[in-house]
Amino acid sequence: MNLVVIGAQWGDEGKGKIVDYLAGSASVVTRFSGGANAGHTIVSGGITYKLHLVPSGIVYPDKTVILGTGMVIDVESLFAELHTLEEQGISWKGRVLISERAHLVFPTYKQKDLEMEKHRRNPIGTTGRGIGIAYAQKADRDGVRCCDLFNPAVWKTLKDEEKAFVEPYMDLLKEMIVDPVSYMAAHKDENKLFEGAQGALLDIDTGTYPYVSSGYSIASGACAGGGIGALDIDAVYGVFKAYNTRVGNGPFPTEFDHDAEGELENMVRVTGREFGVTTGRPRRCGYLDLVALKYSCRANSISDLVLTHLDIYDDMEEIKVCTAYEIGGKVVTDFPARVDLLESAKPIYQTFKGWKKNISGTKKFEDLPQKAQEYVEFIEQYTGTPVTIISVGYERDDTMIRKPVWTR
Ligand code: IMO
Ligand code: MG
């Protein structure tokens, strides 16, 4: 079975935790997009692992993880991350594979990324990891893929500093590169996970362009960048938080009003640990936007929603959710493509009573306070998609499964 896990908002939804949880019953985890712009946090046995390039299955000793074709890879960052994992007691040799078709990120790309940002019509607030440059180079048919390093005709075109950058890793890379299409075919009957990075609203085509990243963060990216075909996806899990966040610039209709809702904003940011794993930037926070979530469900054919951070709302008197926008005097429930319209959108909210109870550690949906259940059921009804996993804490086991995962 092939199960895809993506972010259904603007990234940082808790994908790492969910992939780590599901990886317990999978044999392989393939990351299909993004690069070191991602920051996936896993807490297991009291230890926190911070991943940027390495797929979130690595914490188990027996899982194979694959950096897929859709990724852009900075080899220095990758091996530094693997070294840190090793120091944390995770052995990785022999079970970290890299798609031979994945593109490389060279150090000059990072400088170019920062320079580009200065000249942009609309500064995005990139992570400065060279990601956009690597994808642009790829689209320009002038990129360098992992397999190209072993092609003498390409090697001789590399600049001396590029050769010097990859040379220390060539022996390791040679052992690690794989053709994911053959790999997936050979492991057809196993439980395989495909891990997205960023989120659907940061996808280059589906997201809030130009305030997006540059890879495929949508579910179909698992085909383009993971080594499977379009008919091979069995389920799509869309991870979303009980509220919304966004890092960097771009429209965010439900963002908390810093003056009127400063206290609430601060509570969500601190309790929800809403600071970037990659850049340390405080994340912008706001109410759950169901217009955007429904758009994500449709654009990704999300079969199962995964709700995270529900416990962050434990102390709230009232909880608001956005069910429509008012744009130019009209009520709109379709997510607009035009950034100016989205920026001018006034959210129309429905208000729910808070449950005022600590729900962390709850194991069964039926054991959640009635008001928390109502909040979840409203989301399901609005999006037309079942919420089949709920996370109420950072540890792997703080996870409620409402429907068996690998049986369909
Ligand atoms: P994970 O996988 C949240 C944002 C950046 C910036 C925009 C473009 O942890 O959810 P880039 O460096 O990719 O060119 O920046 O995208 N961004 C993310 N925001 N989570 C992420 O990944 C992100 N990756 C990129 O902040 O606004
Ligand atoms: Mg992140």
Short mmCIF file of C-alpha atoms in Angstrom, two decimals, residues 310 357 359-370 372-373 376 388-392 397-403:
data_model
loop_
_atom_site.label_atom_id
_atom_site.label_comp_id
_atom_site.label_asym_id
_atom_site.label_seq_id
_atom_site.Cartn_x
_atom_site.Cartn_y
_atom_site.Cartn_z
CA LEU A 310 -5.80 20.40 19.20
CA LYS A 357 -9.93 20.98 29.89
CA ILE A 359 -6.89 16.93 26.62
CA SER A 360 -3.24 16.00 26.14
CA GLY A 361 -2.72 12.28 26.38
CA THR A 362 -6.37 11.44 25.51
CA LYS A 363 -6.39 8.08 23.76
CA LYS A 364 -9.92 7.82 22.37
CA PHE A 365 -12.09 10.30 20.48
CA GLU A 366 -15.04 9.43 22.72
CA ASP A 367 -12.97 10.52 25.72
CA LEU A 368 -12.49 14.05 24.37
CA PRO A 369 -14.74 16.71 25.93
CA GLN A 370 -18.03 17.04 24.05
CA ALA A 372 -13.81 19.33 21.37
CA GLN A 373 -15.69 16.54 19.58
CA VAL A 376 -13.77 18.19 15.06
CA THR A 388 -9.19 9.97 11.18
CA ILE A 389 -6.10 10.84 13.23
CA ILE A 390 -5.88 13.41 16.02
CA SER A 391 -2.67 14.45 17.74
CA VAL A 392 -2.82 15.84 21.28
CA ASP A 397 2.04 8.03 21.48
CA ASP A 398 -0.02 11.20 21.95
CA THR A 399 -1.95 10.16 18.87
CA MET A 400 -5.54 8.96 18.44
CA ILE A 401 -6.33 6.67 15.54
CA ARG A 402 -10.03 6.71 14.63
CA LYS A 403 -9.78 4.40 11.62
#
